């Protein structure tokens, strides 16, 4: 009976570890939108959602802000229509550059959430 | 008596109309961010707040989105620090162009609110 129990337990143990890993992954993920083309960030976001992540944050600074909005809208309306909500949009400012040469750039964070 | 009544009523009528106009102005105002330099929109926003408007919406499409965020952040951190909150940030999509040549552009609306 023991070998049978062991056999029964083995897949369960694996299942548990897998479920824990999924739980870790399932929480939150963040993508920094930069110089690449918008489709890179769209696909990165879709892949995250398909891997079970619940919330994906698109973050951008300066002129990449429009691209982050584009990526969020393309994911929401074309790739996963009806499955993704915009949970939050936050804007802010950040200081960049070396001391003495500091400038302020605007930032955005768009939180996409799987329904 | 009729002329006197008319005289008395005239300023009162004006006052009412003025107060109504102020009430209208005090609620909400919307600024479309486009091709001009960011300071144009910053100043337009500050003028609205100084005229007693409670909420100013900065709206932008496409690449002007970053500029709208810049304008909002400059108003909030440099021109009216501590007096203005970001009440809401909404993003969306809009179809533009003639039928057959339609394209989708992303939009943003940033609602700034006087404290």
PDB file of C-alpha atoms in Angstrom:
ATOM      1  CA  UNK A   1       0.000   0.000   0.000  1.00  0.00           C
ATOM      2  CA  UNK A   2       2.911   2.305   0.729  1.00  0.00           C
ATOM      3  CA  UNK A   3       4.276   2.331  -2.820  1.00  0.00           C
ATOM      4  CA  UNK A   4       0.823   3.118  -4.062  1.00  0.00           C
ATOM      5  CA  UNK A   5       0.495   5.984  -1.573  1.00  0.00           C
ATOM      6  CA  UNK A   6       3.924   7.244  -2.610  1.00  0.00           C
ATOM      7  CA  UNK A   7       2.871   7.113  -6.243  1.00  0.00           C
ATOM      8  CA  UNK A   8      -0.304   8.944  -5.413  1.00  0.00           C
ATOM      9  CA  UNK A   9       1.574  11.536  -3.422  1.00  0.00           C
ATOM     10  CA  UNK A  10       4.280  12.235  -5.958  1.00  0.00           C
ATOM     11  CA  UNK A  11       2.115  13.978  -8.517  1.00  0.00           C
ATOM     12  CA  UNK A  12       0.342  15.784  -5.707  1.00  0.00           C
ATOM     13  CA  UNK A  13       3.677  17.079  -4.384  1.00  0.00           C
ATOM     14  CA  UNK A  14       4.673  18.276  -7.829  1.00  0.00           C
ATOM     15  CA  UNK A  15       1.272  19.820  -8.251  1.00  0.00           C
ATOM     16  CA  UNK A  16       1.716  21.733  -5.029  1.00  0.00           C
ATOM     17  CA  UNK A  17       5.111  23.104  -6.023  1.00  0.00           C
ATOM     18  CA  UNK A  18       3.740  24.036  -9.417  1.00  0.00           C
ATOM     19  CA  UNK A  19       0.758  25.721  -7.851  1.00  0.00           C
ATOM     20  CA  UNK A  20       3.040  27.681  -5.505  1.00  0.00           C
ATOM     21  CA  UNK A  21       5.149  28.813  -8.445  1.00  0.00           C
ATOM     22  CA  UNK A  22       2.016  29.862 -10.278  1.00  0.00           C
ATOM     23  CA  UNK A  23       0.840  31.729  -7.218  1.00  0.00           C
ATOM     24  CA  UNK A  24       4.118  33.677  -7.158  1.00  0.00           C
ATOM     25  CA  UNK A  25       3.844  34.434 -10.846  1.00  0.00           C
ATOM     26  CA  UNK A  26       0.137  35.114 -10.678  1.00  0.00           C
ATOM     27  CA  UNK A  27       0.437  38.270  -8.619  1.00  0.00           C
ATOM     28  CA  UNK A  28       2.075  41.118 -10.429  1.00  0.00           C
ATOM     29  CA  UNK A  29       4.501  41.887 -13.206  1.00  0.00           C
ATOM     30  CA  UNK A  30       6.025  45.091 -14.477  1.00  0.00           C
ATOM     31  CA  UNK A  31       7.215  46.030 -17.953  1.00  0.00           C
ATOM     32  CA  UNK A  32       9.325  49.096 -18.660  1.00  0.00           C
ATOM     33  CA  UNK A  33       8.335  50.711 -21.953  1.00  0.00           C
ATOM     34  CA  UNK A  34      11.309  52.269 -23.737  1.00  0.00           C
ATOM     35  CA  UNK A  35      12.735  52.685 -27.226  1.00  0.00           C
ATOM     36  CA  UNK A  36      11.548  49.462 -28.873  1.00  0.00           C
ATOM     37  CA  UNK A  37       8.489  49.328 -31.109  1.00  0.00           C
ATOM     38  CA  UNK A  38       5.090  49.231 -29.436  1.00  0.00           C
ATOM     39  CA  UNK A  39       4.407  45.600 -30.479  1.00  0.00           C
ATOM     40  CA  UNK A  40       7.311  44.403 -28.324  1.00  0.00           C
ATOM     41  CA  UNK A  41       5.551  45.690 -25.239  1.00  0.00           C
ATOM     42  CA  UNK A  42       2.137  44.474 -26.386  1.00  0.00           C
ATOM     43  CA  UNK A  43       3.480  40.948 -26.822  1.00  0.00           C
ATOM     44  CA  UNK A  44       5.432  41.039 -23.552  1.00  0.00           C
ATOM     45  CA  UNK A  45       2.195  41.983 -21.780  1.00  0.00           C
ATOM     46  CA  UNK A  46       0.098  39.318 -23.510  1.00  0.00           C
ATOM     47  CA  UNK A  47       2.714  36.664 -22.668  1.00  0.00           C
ATOM     48  CA  UNK A  48       2.609  37.676 -18.999  1.00  0.00           C
ATOM     49  CA  UNK A  49      -1.174  37.353 -18.911  1.00  0.00           C
ATOM     50  CA  UNK A  50      -1.028  33.993 -20.688  1.00  0.00           C
ATOM     51  CA  UNK A  51       1.470  32.771 -18.079  1.00  0.00           C
ATOM     52  CA  UNK A  52      -1.130  33.457 -15.413  1.00  0.00           C
ATOM     53  CA  UNK A  53      -0.036  36.859 -14.146  1.00  0.00           C
ATOM     54  CA  UNK A  54      -3.026  38.762 -12.790  1.00  0.00           C
ATOM     55  CA  UNK A  55      -1.770  42.343 -13.014  1.00  0.00           C
ATOM     56  CA  UNK A  56       0.735  43.778 -15.473  1.00  0.00           C
ATOM     57  CA  UNK A  57       2.094  47.297 -14.968  1.00  0.00           C
ATOM     58  CA  UNK A  58       3.348  49.211 -17.982  1.00  0.00           C
ATOM     59  CA  UNK A  59       5.785  51.885 -16.840  1.00  0.00           C
ATOM     60  CA  UNK A  60       7.258  54.637 -18.998  1.00  0.00           C
ATOM     61  CA  UNK A  61       9.039  57.971 -18.775  1.00  0.00           C
ATOM     62  CA  UNK A  62       9.153  61.025 -20.997  1.00  0.00           C
ATOM     63  CA  UNK A  63       8.253  60.498 -24.621  1.00  0.00           C
ATOM     64  CA  UNK A  64       7.704  56.765 -24.150  1.00  0.00           C
ATOM     65  CA  UNK A  65       4.540  57.633 -22.208  1.00  0.00           C
ATOM     66  CA  UNK A  66       2.409  57.749 -25.383  1.00  0.00           C
ATOM     67  CA  UNK A  67       3.822  54.363 -26.359  1.00  0.00           C
ATOM     68  CA  UNK A  68       2.826  52.857 -23.018  1.00  0.00           C
ATOM     69  CA  UNK A  69      -0.740  54.122 -23.508  1.00  0.00           C
ATOM     70  CA  UNK A  70      -0.752  52.710 -27.054  1.00  0.00           C
ATOM     71  CA  UNK A  71       0.479  49.325 -25.801  1.00  0.00           C
ATOM     72  CA  UNK A  72      -2.136  49.213 -23.033  1.00  0.00           C
ATOM     73  CA  UNK A  73      -4.933  50.106 -25.457  1.00  0.00           C
ATOM     74  CA  UNK A  74      -3.817  47.569 -28.074  1.00  0.00           C
ATOM     75  CA  UNK A  75      -3.739  44.808 -25.445  1.00  0.00           C
ATOM     76  CA  UNK A  76      -7.131  45.824 -24.072  1.00  0.00           C
ATOM     77  CA  UNK A  77      -8.991  46.323 -27.367  1.00  0.00           C
ATOM     78  CA  UNK A  78      -7.302  43.985 -29.846  1.00  0.00           C
ATOM     79  CA  UNK A  79      -5.381  41.168 -28.174  1.00  0.00           C
ATOM     80  CA  UNK A  80      -7.451  40.373 -25.086  1.00  0.00           C
ATOM     81  CA  UNK A  81     -10.745  42.201 -25.697  1.00  0.00           C
ATOM     82  CA  UNK A  82     -13.155  41.877 -22.792  1.00  0.00           C
ATOM     83  CA  UNK A  83     -10.565  40.112 -20.645  1.00  0.00           C
ATOM     84  CA  UNK A  84      -8.439  42.986 -19.423  1.00  0.00           C
ATOM     85  CA  UNK A  85      -9.347  46.136 -17.486  1.00  0.00           C
ATOM     86  CA  UNK A  86      -7.336  49.240 -16.808  1.00  0.00           C
ATOM     87  CA  UNK A  87      -7.164  48.998 -13.030  1.00  0.00           C
ATOM     88  CA  UNK A  88      -5.244  52.233 -12.472  1.00  0.00           C
ATOM     89  CA  UNK A  89      -3.322  54.952 -14.251  1.00  0.00           C
ATOM     90  CA  UNK A  90      -0.814  56.917 -12.176  1.00  0.00           C
ATOM     91  CA  UNK A  91       1.283  59.828 -13.348  1.00  0.00           C
ATOM     92  CA  UNK A  92       4.232  61.407 -11.581  1.00  0.00           C
ATOM     93  CA  UNK A  93       7.644  63.024 -11.923  1.00  0.00           C
ATOM     94  CA  UNK A  94      11.147  61.705 -11.467  1.00  0.00           C
ATOM     95  CA  UNK A  95      14.559  63.317 -11.340  1.00  0.00           C
ATOM     96  CA  UNK A  96      17.039  61.835 -13.784  1.00  0.00           C
ATOM     97  CA  UNK A  97      20.642  62.565 -14.676  1.00  0.00           C
ATOM     98  CA  UNK A  98      23.791  63.186 -12.668  1.00  0.00           C
ATOM     99  CA  UNK A  99      23.893  65.736  -9.848  1.00  0.00           C
ATOM    100  CA  UNK A 100      24.195  69.203 -11.348  1.00  0.00           C
ATOM    101  CA  UNK A 101      22.686  68.004 -14.600  1.00  0.00           C
ATOM    102  CA  UNK A 102      19.398  66.818 -13.142  1.00  0.00           C
ATOM    103  CA  UNK A 103      16.203  67.173 -15.100  1.00  0.00           C
ATOM    104  CA  UNK A 104      12.658  66.235 -14.231  1.00  0.00           C
ATOM    105  CA  UNK A 105      10.812  63.753 -16.410  1.00  0.00           C
ATOM    106  CA  UNK A 106       7.180  62.753 -16.248  1.00  0.00           C
ATOM    107  CA  UNK A 107       6.288  59.141 -15.606  1.00  0.00           C
ATOM    108  CA  UNK A 108       3.256  56.956 -16.107  1.00  0.00           C
ATOM    109  CA  UNK A 109       2.209  53.609 -14.684  1.00  0.00           C
ATOM    110  CA  UNK A 110      -0.709  51.797 -16.285  1.00  0.00           C
ATOM    111  CA  UNK A 111      -1.958  48.781 -14.345  1.00  0.00           C
ATOM    112  CA  UNK A 112      -3.728  46.231 -16.531  1.00  0.00           C
ATOM    113  CA  UNK A 113      -5.745  43.575 -14.712  1.00  0.00           C
ATOM    114  CA  UNK A 114      -7.118  40.307 -15.958  1.00  0.00           C
ATOM    115  CA  UNK A 115     -10.866  40.026 -15.288  1.00  0.00           C
TER     116      UNK A 115
ATOM    117  CA  UNK B   1     -42.544 103.452 -11.672  1.00  0.00           C
ATOM    118  CA  UNK B   2     -42.085 101.227 -14.600  1.00  0.00           C
ATOM    119  CA  UNK B   3     -38.848 102.853 -15.776  1.00  0.00           C
ATOM    120  CA  UNK B   4     -37.472 102.746 -12.191  1.00  0.00           C
ATOM    121  CA  UNK B   5     -38.330  99.060 -11.861  1.00  0.00           C
ATOM    122  CA  UNK B   6     -36.677  98.436 -15.139  1.00  0.00           C
ATOM    123  CA  UNK B   7     -33.572 100.315 -13.936  1.00  0.00           C
ATOM    124  CA  UNK B   8     -33.532  98.397 -10.660  1.00  0.00           C
ATOM    125  CA  UNK B   9     -33.966  95.126 -12.400  1.00  0.00           C
ATOM    126  CA  UNK B  10     -31.331  95.673 -14.991  1.00  0.00           C
ATOM    127  CA  UNK B  11     -28.244  95.443 -12.719  1.00  0.00           C
ATOM    128  CA  UNK B  12     -29.850  92.639 -10.750  1.00  0.00           C
ATOM    129  CA  UNK B  13     -30.465  90.740 -13.947  1.00  0.00           C
ATOM    130  CA  UNK B  14     -26.885  91.326 -15.013  1.00  0.00           C
ATOM    131  CA  UNK B  15     -25.640  90.231 -11.589  1.00  0.00           C
ATOM    132  CA  UNK B  16     -27.612  87.030 -11.793  1.00  0.00           C
ATOM    133  CA  UNK B  17     -26.406  86.288 -15.241  1.00  0.00           C
ATOM    134  CA  UNK B  18     -22.846  87.008 -14.137  1.00  0.00           C
ATOM    135  CA  UNK B  19     -23.177  84.795 -11.086  1.00  0.00           C
ATOM    136  CA  UNK B  20     -24.600  82.036 -13.218  1.00  0.00           C
ATOM    137  CA  UNK B  21     -21.742  82.418 -15.652  1.00  0.00           C
ATOM    138  CA  UNK B  22     -19.256  82.222 -12.773  1.00  0.00           C
ATOM    139  CA  UNK B  23     -21.005  79.172 -11.422  1.00  0.00           C
ATOM    140  CA  UNK B  24     -20.728  77.561 -14.825  1.00  0.00           C
ATOM    141  CA  UNK B  25     -17.063  78.543 -15.078  1.00  0.00           C
ATOM    142  CA  UNK B  26     -16.298  77.378 -11.555  1.00  0.00           C
ATOM    143  CA  UNK B  27     -17.185  73.786 -12.271  1.00  0.00           C
ATOM    144  CA  UNK B  28     -15.097  72.321 -14.993  1.00  0.00           C
ATOM    145  CA  UNK B  29     -12.908  73.301 -17.887  1.00  0.00           C
ATOM    146  CA  UNK B  30     -11.198  71.306 -20.577  1.00  0.00           C
ATOM    147  CA  UNK B  31      -8.004  72.004 -22.485  1.00  0.00           C
ATOM    148  CA  UNK B  32      -7.008  70.108 -25.601  1.00  0.00           C
ATOM    149  CA  UNK B  33      -3.246  69.517 -25.706  1.00  0.00           C
ATOM    150  CA  UNK B  34      -1.886  69.557 -29.248  1.00  0.00           C
ATOM    151  CA  UNK B  35       1.097  70.813 -31.200  1.00  0.00           C
ATOM    152  CA  UNK B  36       2.034  73.937 -29.228  1.00  0.00           C
ATOM    153  CA  UNK B  37       4.823  73.973 -26.664  1.00  0.00           C
ATOM    154  CA  UNK B  38       4.069  72.533 -23.230  1.00  0.00           C
ATOM    155  CA  UNK B  39       4.177  75.941 -21.491  1.00  0.00           C
ATOM    156  CA  UNK B  40       1.136  77.091 -23.488  1.00  0.00           C
ATOM    157  CA  UNK B  41      -0.937  74.376 -21.854  1.00  0.00           C
ATOM    158  CA  UNK B  42       0.615  74.906 -18.432  1.00  0.00           C
ATOM    159  CA  UNK B  43      -0.297  78.591 -18.530  1.00  0.00           C
ATOM    160  CA  UNK B  44      -3.775  77.915 -19.917  1.00  0.00           C
ATOM    161  CA  UNK B  45      -4.368  75.555 -16.990  1.00  0.00           C
ATOM    162  CA  UNK B  46      -3.009  77.958 -14.359  1.00  0.00           C
ATOM    163  CA  UNK B  47      -5.185  80.774 -15.776  1.00  0.00           C
ATOM    164  CA  UNK B  48      -8.269  78.546 -15.516  1.00  0.00           C
ATOM    165  CA  UNK B  49      -7.527  77.760 -11.872  1.00  0.00           C
ATOM    166  CA  UNK B  50      -6.880  81.437 -11.111  1.00  0.00           C
ATOM    167  CA  UNK B  51     -10.249  82.302 -12.649  1.00  0.00           C
ATOM    168  CA  UNK B  52     -11.891  80.042 -10.108  1.00  0.00           C
ATOM    169  CA  UNK B  53     -12.362  76.865 -12.110  1.00  0.00           C
ATOM    170  CA  UNK B  54     -12.365  73.864  -9.792  1.00  0.00           C
ATOM    171  CA  UNK B  55     -11.438  71.073 -12.202  1.00  0.00           C
ATOM    172  CA  UNK B  56      -9.356  71.353 -15.365  1.00  0.00           C
ATOM    173  CA  UNK B  57      -9.158  68.395 -17.764  1.00  0.00           C
ATOM    174  CA  UNK B  58      -6.137  68.092 -19.999  1.00  0.00           C
ATOM    175  CA  UNK B  59      -7.053  65.983 -23.026  1.00  0.00           C
ATOM    176  CA  UNK B  60      -4.637  64.680 -25.631  1.00  0.00           C
ATOM    177  CA  UNK B  61      -4.350  62.127 -28.410  1.00  0.00           C
ATOM    178  CA  UNK B  62      -1.454  60.191 -29.867  1.00  0.00           C
ATOM    179  CA  UNK B  63       1.981  61.666 -29.373  1.00  0.00           C
ATOM    180  CA  UNK B  64       0.634  64.689 -27.503  1.00  0.00           C
ATOM    181  CA  UNK B  65      -0.138  62.339 -24.589  1.00  0.00           C
ATOM    182  CA  UNK B  66       3.359  62.749 -23.106  1.00  0.00           C
ATOM    183  CA  UNK B  67       2.967  66.515 -23.383  1.00  0.00           C
ATOM    184  CA  UNK B  68      -0.323  66.426 -21.473  1.00  0.00           C
ATOM    185  CA  UNK B  69       1.365  64.461 -18.668  1.00  0.00           C
ATOM    186  CA  UNK B  70       4.264  66.950 -18.672  1.00  0.00           C
ATOM    187  CA  UNK B  71       1.852  69.898 -18.464  1.00  0.00           C
ATOM    188  CA  UNK B  72      -0.101  68.310 -15.609  1.00  0.00           C
ATOM    189  CA  UNK B  73       3.079  67.555 -13.670  1.00  0.00           C
ATOM    190  CA  UNK B  74       4.521  71.051 -14.204  1.00  0.00           C
ATOM    191  CA  UNK B  75       1.282  72.637 -12.953  1.00  0.00           C
ATOM    192  CA  UNK B  76       1.139  70.293  -9.961  1.00  0.00           C
ATOM    193  CA  UNK B  77       4.777  70.469  -8.873  1.00  0.00           C
ATOM    194  CA  UNK B  78       6.013  73.890  -9.986  1.00  0.00           C
ATOM    195  CA  UNK B  79       3.181  76.376 -10.569  1.00  0.00           C
ATOM    196  CA  UNK B  80       0.603  75.432  -7.951  1.00  0.00           C
ATOM    197  CA  UNK B  81       2.482  73.086  -5.604  1.00  0.00           C
ATOM    198  CA  UNK B  82       0.278  71.708  -2.854  1.00  0.00           C
ATOM    199  CA  UNK B  83      -2.852  73.263  -4.350  1.00  0.00           C
ATOM    200  CA  UNK B  84      -3.683  70.855  -7.137  1.00  0.00           C
ATOM    201  CA  UNK B  85      -4.379  67.127  -7.098  1.00  0.00           C
ATOM    202  CA  UNK B  86      -4.603  64.680  -9.934  1.00  0.00           C
ATOM    203  CA  UNK B  87      -8.221  63.622  -9.474  1.00  0.00           C
ATOM    204  CA  UNK B  88      -8.292  61.070 -12.286  1.00  0.00           C
ATOM    205  CA  UNK B  89      -6.348  59.792 -15.256  1.00  0.00           C
ATOM    206  CA  UNK B  90      -8.351  58.028 -17.967  1.00  0.00           C
ATOM    207  CA  UNK B  91      -6.963  56.410 -21.076  1.00  0.00           C
ATOM    208  CA  UNK B  92      -8.875  55.225 -24.108  1.00  0.00           C
ATOM    209  CA  UNK B  93      -8.942  54.844 -27.883  1.00  0.00           C
ATOM    210  CA  UNK B  94     -10.604  56.863 -30.609  1.00  0.00           C
ATOM    211  CA  UNK B  95     -11.109  56.308 -34.310  1.00  0.00           C
ATOM    212  CA  UNK B  96      -9.887  59.186 -36.451  1.00  0.00           C
ATOM    213  CA  UNK B  97      -9.771  59.843 -40.173  1.00  0.00           C
ATOM    214  CA  UNK B  98     -12.227  59.466 -43.008  1.00  0.00           C
ATOM    215  CA  UNK B  99     -14.156  56.239 -43.577  1.00  0.00           C
ATOM    216  CA  UNK B 100     -11.868  53.724 -45.269  1.00  0.00           C
ATOM    217  CA  UNK B 101      -8.789  55.528 -43.928  1.00  0.00           C
ATOM    218  CA  UNK B 102      -9.664  55.149 -40.272  1.00  0.00           C
ATOM    219  CA  UNK B 103      -6.945  54.658 -37.704  1.00  0.00           C
ATOM    220  CA  UNK B 104      -7.140  54.175 -33.976  1.00  0.00           C
ATOM    221  CA  UNK B 105      -5.349  56.625 -31.702  1.00  0.00           C
ATOM    222  CA  UNK B 106      -4.888  56.444 -27.976  1.00  0.00           C
ATOM    223  CA  UNK B 107      -6.275  59.213 -25.810  1.00  0.00           C
ATOM    224  CA  UNK B 108      -5.682  60.485 -22.309  1.00  0.00           C
ATOM    225  CA  UNK B 109      -7.678  62.696 -20.004  1.00  0.00           C
ATOM    226  CA  UNK B 110      -5.989  64.043 -16.884  1.00  0.00           C
ATOM    227  CA  UNK B 111      -8.338  65.722 -14.421  1.00  0.00           C
ATOM    228  CA  UNK B 112      -6.603  68.277 -12.214  1.00  0.00           C
ATOM    229  CA  UNK B 113      -8.544  69.454  -9.173  1.00  0.00           C
ATOM    230  CA  UNK B 114      -7.973  72.445  -6.935  1.00  0.00           C
ATOM    231  CA  UNK B 115      -7.768  71.451  -3.276  1.00  0.00           C
TER     232      UNK B 115
END
